[in-house]
Coordinates of N, CA and C in Angstrom, one line a residue:
X979 N -18.9 -47.8 -90.8 CA -19.2 -47.0 -91.8 C -18.2 -47.0 -92.8
X980 N -18.7 -47.1 -93.6 CA -17.8 -46.9 -94.8 C -17.4 -46.1 -95.5
X981 N -16.8 -45.2 -96.2 CA -16.6 -43.9 -96.5 C -15.7 -44.1 -98.4
X982 N -16.5 -44.1 -99.1 CA -16.2 -43.6 -100.3 C -16.0 -42.4 -101.2
X983 N -14.8 -42.3 -101.9 CA -14.5 -41.2 -102.5 C -15.2 -41.6 -104.2
X984 N -15.9 -40.7 -104.2 CA -17.0 -40.5 -106.5 C -16.4 -39.4 -106.6
X985 N -16.2 -40.0 -107.8 CA -15.7 -38.3 -108.4 C -16.7 -38.5 -110.4
X986 N -17.8 -37.8 -110.2 CA -18.6 -37.8 -111.2 C -18.5 -36.2 -112.2
X987 N -18.8 -37.4 -113.5 CA -18.4 -35.6 -114.8 C -19.7 -35.3 -115.0
X988 N -20.5 -34.0 -114.7 CA -21.6 -33.5 -115.1 C -21.4 -33.0 -116.5
X989 N -22.1 -32.5 -117.0 CA -22.3 -31.9 -118.4 C -23.6 -31.5 -118.8
X990 N -23.8 -30.2 -119.1 CA -24.9 -29.0 -118.9 C -25.9 -29.5 -118.3
X991 N -25.7 -30.3 -116.8 CA -26.2 -30.8 -115.5 C -26.5 -31.9 -115.4
X992 N -26.4 -32.6 -116.8 CA -26.7 -34.1 -116.5 C -25.5 -34.9 -116.0
X993 N -25.4 -36.2 -115.3 CA -24.3 -36.7 -115.0 C -24.0 -37.8 -115.9
X994 N -22.9 -37.3 -116.2 CA -22.8 -38.2 -117.1 C -21.6 -39.9 -117.3
X995 N -20.7 -39.7 -116.3 CA -20.3 -40.6 -115.9 C -19.6 -40.3 -114.4
X996 N -19.4 -41.5 -113.5 CA -18.7 -41.7 -112.7 C -17.8 -42.4 -112.7
X997 N -16.3 -41.9 -111.5 CA -15.0 -42.9 -111.3 C -14.7 -43.0 -109.8
X998 N -14.4 -43.8 -109.4 CA -13.9 -43.7 -107.9 C -12.4 -43.4 -108.1
X999 N -11.8 -42.4 -109.4 CA -10.4 -42.3 -109.5 C -10.9 -41.1 -109.9
X1000 N -9.6 -39.7 -109.2 CA -10.1 -38.3 -109.6 C -8.8 -38.0 -111.6
X1001 N -8.5 -38.6 -111.1 CA -6.9 -39.5 -111.9 C -8.3 -39.2 -113.9
X1002 N -9.2 -40.3 -113.7 CA -10.2 -40.6 -114.7 C -10.8 -40.2 -115.2
X1003 N -11.5 -38.9 -114.2 CA -12.8 -38.3 -114.2 C -12.1 -36.9 -114.9
X1004 N -10.9 -36.9 -114.3 CA -10.2 -35.6 -115.3 C -10.1 -35.9 -116.6
X1005 N -9.4 -37.5 -116.8 CA -8.7 -37.5 -118.6 C -10.2 -38.1 -118.6
X1006 N -11.5 -38.0 -118.8 CA -12.3 -38.4 -119.6 C -13.1 -37.2 -119.6
X1007 N -13.3 -36.2 -118.6 CA -13.5 -34.9 -119.0 C -13.0 -34.0 -120.0
X1008 N -11.8 -34.4 -120.1 CA -11.0 -33.5 -120.7 C -11.5 -34.1 -122.6
X1009 N -11.4 -34.8 -122.9 CA -11.8 -36.0 -123.8 C -13.1 -35.6 -124.1
X1010 N -14.2 -35.1 -123.4 CA -14.9 -34.9 -124.1 C -14.8 -33.2 -124.5
X1011 N -14.0 -32.7 -123.4 CA -14.0 -30.9 -123.3 C -13.6 -31.2 -125.4
X1012 N -12.7 -32.2 -125.6 CA -12.1 -31.8 -126.6 C -13.3 -33.0 -128.5
X1013 N -13.9 -33.1 -127.9 CA -15.7 -33.7 -128.8 C -15.8 -32.2 -128.6
X1014 N -16.0 -31.6 -127.9 CA -17.4 -30.2 -128.2 C -17.1 -29.9 -128.7
X1015 N -14.9 -29.2 -128.4 CA -14.3 -28.9 -129.6 C -14.6 -28.9 -131.2
X1016 N -14.2 -30.2 -131.1 CA -14.7 -30.7 -132.2 C -15.6 -30.7 -132.9
X1017 N -17.1 -31.0 -132.8 CA -18.0 -30.7 -133.0 C -18.4 -29.1 -133.7
X1018 N -18.0 -28.3 -132.2 CA -17.7 -26.8 -133.1 C -18.2 -26.7 -134.6
X1019 N -16.0 -26.9 -134.7 CA -15.0 -26.9 -135.9 C -16.4 -28.2 -137.6
X1020 N -16.9 -28.9 -136.8 CA -17.4 -29.7 -137.6 C -18.0 -29.1 -137.9
X1021 N -19.7 -28.3 -137.1 CA -20.8 -27.3 -137.3 C -20.3 -26.4 -138.4
X1022 N -19.6 -25.9 -138.1 CA -19.1 -24.9 -138.9 C -18.4 -24.3 -140.5
X1023 N -18.4 -25.9 -140.6 CA -17.8 -26.7 -141.9 C -19.3 -26.9 -143.5
X1024 N -19.1 -26.8 -143.8 CA -20.1 -27.3 -145.1 C -20.5 -28.6 -144.6
X1025 N -20.3 -29.1 -144.3 CA -20.3 -30.8 -144.7 C -21.2 -31.5 -144.5
X1026 N -22.3 -32.2 -144.3 CA -23.9 -32.8 -143.7 C -23.4 -33.8 -143.0
X1027 N -23.4 -33.5 -141.9 CA -22.4 -34.6 -141.0 C -24.5 -34.9 -140.2
X1028 N -24.3 -35.8 -140.2 CA -25.8 -36.3 -138.8 C -25.4 -35.5 -137.2
X1029 N -25.9 -35.2 -136.8 CA -25.6 -35.2 -135.8 C -25.7 -35.9 -134.7
X1030 N -26.2 -37.6 -135.0 CA -25.8 -38.4 -133.8 C -24.4 -39.0 -134.5
X1031 N -23.7 -39.0 -135.9 CA -23.3 -39.3 -136.9 C -21.4 -38.6 -136.1
X1032 N -22.1 -36.9 -136.0 CA -21.0 -35.9 -135.5 C -20.7 -36.2 -134.1
X1033 N -21.5 -36.4 -133.7 CA -20.9 -36.5 -131.9 C -20.2 -37.7 -131.5
X1034 N -20.6 -39.1 -132.9 CA -20.1 -40.3 -132.5 C -18.4 -40.3 -133.0
X1035 N -18.7 -39.4 -134.2 CA -17.0 -39.6 -134.5 C -16.3 -38.5 -133.6
X1036 N -17.1 -37.1 -133.3 CA -15.9 -36.2 -132.4 C -15.3 -37.1 -131.1
X1037 N -16.6 -37.9 -130.7 CA -15.9 -38.5 -129.1 C -15.0 -40.1 -129.7
X1038 N -15.2 -40.2 -131.2 CA -14.0 -41.6 -131.2 C -12.5 -40.5 -131.4
X1039 N -12.6 -39.6 -132.7 CA -11.3 -38.8 -131.5 C -10.3 -38.6 -131.3
X1040 N -11.3 -37.7 -130.2 CA -11.2 -37.7 -128.8 C -10.4 -38.6 -127.9
X1041 N -11.2 -40.1 -128.3 CA -10.6 -40.9 -127.5 C -9.0 -41.2 -128.3
X1042 N -9.0 -41.2 -129.7 CA -7.6 -41.7 -129.5 C -6.7 -40.0 -130.8
X1043 N -6.5 -38.9 -130.1 CA -5.7 -38.3 -130.1 C -4.7 -38.2 -130.1
X1044 N -3.8 -39.0 -130.0 CA -3.0 -39.8 -130.3 C -2.7 -40.3 -131.2
X1045 N -2.8 -40.8 -132.0 CA -3.4 -42.0 -133.6 C -3.5 -40.6 -134.4
X1046 N -4.9 -39.4 -133.7 CA -4.9 -38.6 -134.7 C -3.6 -37.4 -135.1
X1047 N -3.4 -37.7 -134.1 CA -1.8 -36.2 -134.0 C -0.6 -36.8 -134.6
X1048 N -0.5 -38.7 -135.0 CA 0.9 -38.9 -135.8 C 0.1 -38.7 -136.9
X1049 N -1.6 -39.1 -136.7 CA -1.7 -39.8 -138.4 C -2.1 -37.4 -138.9
X1050 N -2.4 -36.4 -138.6 CA -2.2 -35.2 -139.2 C -0.2 -35.0 -138.9
X1051 N 0.7 -35.7 -138.7 CA 1.7 -35.7 -138.6 C 2.3 -34.5 -137.6
X1052 N 1.7 -34.4 -136.6 CA 1.5 -33.1 -135.6 C 2.1 -33.8 -134.7
X1053 N 2.4 -35.0 -134.4 CA 3.2 -35.7 -133.1 C 3.8 -36.7 -133.7
X1054 N 5.2 -37.2 -133.5 CA 5.8 -38.6 -134.2 C 5.4 -39.5 -133.7
X1055 N 5.4 -41.3 -133.6 CA 4.6 -42.0 -133.3 C 5.7 -42.7 -132.7
X1056 N 5.6 -43.0 -131.2 CA 6.0 -43.9 -129.8 C 6.5 -45.0 -130.8
X1057 N 8.0 -45.1 -130.9 CA 8.8 -46.4 -131.3 C 8.1 -47.7 -130.7
X1058 N 7.8 -48.7 -131.8 CA 7.5 -49.8 -130.5 C 9.1 -50.1 -129.9
X1059 N 8.3 -51.0 -128.3 CA 9.6 -51.0 -127.6 C 10.5 -52.3 -128.1
X1060 N 11.4 -52.4 -128.1 CA 12.4 -53.4 -129.4 C 12.7 -54.9 -127.8
X1061 N 12.2 -55.8 -128.9 CA 12.5 -57.1 -128.1 C 13.4 -57.3 -126.7
X1062 N 13.3 -57.9 -126.3 CA 14.9 -58.0 -125.6 C 16.1 -58.7 -126.2
X1063 N 17.0 -58.0 -125.9 CA 18.1 -58.0 -126.5 C 18.7 -59.6 -125.2
X1064 N 19.1 -61.0 -126.9 CA 20.1 -62.3 -126.3 C 21.0 -62.1 -126.1
X1065 N 21.8 -62.5 -124.6 CA 22.9 -62.2 -123.9 C 24.1 -62.4 -125.1
X1066 N 25.1 -61.5 -125.4 CA 25.5 -62.7 -126.7 C 26.4 -64.0 -126.2
X1067 N 26.1 -64.6 -127.0 CA 26.1 -66.8 -126.8 C 28.4 -66.3 -127.4
X1068 N 29.1 -67.6 -126.6 CA 30.4 -67.2 -128.0 C 30.1 -68.0 -129.5
X1069 N 30.5 -67.7 -130.3 CA 30.1 -69.0 -131.4 C 31.8 -69.3 -131.7
X1070 N 31.0 -70.5 -132.1 CA 32.3 -72.0 -132.3 C 32.1 -72.1 -134.1
X1071 N 32.8 -72.1 -134.4 CA 32.5 -72.0 -136.3 C 32.3 -73.6 -136.4
X1072 N 31.8 -74.0 -137.9 CA 31.2 -75.6 -137.6 C 32.4 -75.6 -139.2
X1073 N 33.1 -77.3 -139.3 CA 33.4 -77.3 -140.4 C 31.9 -77.6 -141.7
X1074 N 32.8 -78.1 -142.4 CA 32.1 -77.8 -143.8 C 31.1 -79.3 -143.7
X1075 N 31.7 -80.0 -143.4 CA 31.5 -81.3 -143.7 C 30.4 -81.5 -143.0
X1076 N 30.0 -80.6 -141.7 CA 29.0 -81.3 -140.8 C 27.6 -79.7 -141.7
X1077 N 27.8 -79.0 -142.4 CA 26.7 -78.1 -143.3 C 26.5 -78.8 -144.4
X1078 N 25.1 -79.0 -144.8 CA 24.8 -79.8 -145.3 C 25.1 -79.0 -147.3
X1079 N 25.3 -77.9 -147.0 CA 25.4 -76.9 -148.0 C 26.6 -77.3 -148.6
X1080 N 27.6 -77.9 -147.7 CA 29.6 -78.0 -147.6 C 30.0 -75.9 -147.8
X1081 N 29.4 -75.6 -146.8 CA 30.2 -73.9 -146.7 C 30.1 -74.2 -145.4
X1082 N 30.5 -72.9 -145.0 CA 31.0 -72.6 -143.3 C 30.0 -71.5 -142.7
X1083 N 29.8 -71.4 -141.4 CA 29.1 -70.7 -140.7 C 29.2 -70.4 -139.7
X1084 N 29.3 -69.6 -139.0 CA 28.8 -69.5 -137.1 C 27.7 -69.6 -136.6
X1085 N 27.5 -70.3 -136.0 CA 26.9 -71.0 -135.1 C 26.8 -70.5 -133.7
X1086 N 25.4 -69.9 -133.5 CA 25.9 -69.4 -131.6 C 25.9 -70.4 -130.4
X1087 N 26.4 -70.9 -129.7 CA 26.3 -71.0 -128.8 C 25.9 -71.4 -127.4
X1088 N 24.6 -71.5 -126.5 CA 24.3 -71.0 -125.7 C 25.2 -71.3 -124.5
X1089 N 26.1 -70.4 -123.1 CA 27.4 -70.7 -122.9 C 26.2 -71.4 -121.4
X1090 N 27.0 -72.0 -120.7 CA 26.4 -73.3 -119.8 C 25.7 -72.0 -118.3
X1091 N 24.9 -72.0 -117.7 CA 24.5 -71.2 -116.6 C 25.2 -71.4 -115.6
X1092 N 25.4 -70.6 -114.9 CA 26.2 -70.7 -113.8 C 25.5 -71.1 -112.6
X1093 N 25.9 -72.0 -111.9 CA 25.3 -72.2 -110.7 C 25.2 -71.3 -109.6
X1094 N 24.5 -70.8 -108.8 CA 24.0 -70.2 -107.8 C 25.0 -70.5 -106.8
X1095 N 25.4 -69.6 -106.0 CA 26.4 -70.1 -104.4 C 25.3 -69.6 -103.7
X1096 N 25.6 -71.2 -102.6 CA 24.3 -71.2 -101.4 C 24.5 -70.3 -100.3

């Protein structure tokens, strides 16, 4: 007999979503809490937003909270991961006669790979 653990998110007595991972269930529940808070905030405004649109908007904002915080300048954007740096290759000078524009330039040449010892 197999035993499975399931984590169920229940809102107002209704089963909303089932997860196999507790962390995912907690994150989803937290997102729904944020969406509820946003909905309350929008209800208190003079904006005339349809209930369904308001719900979709609140869920969207809650799911994308990191980008929203960056847009509100409450948080700095995470820097992009830099590309891998190339290993410095030895440079050699090229004679001007080898270049089409009669100028000197530095050209990087890849160093030969070392053979692995067996």
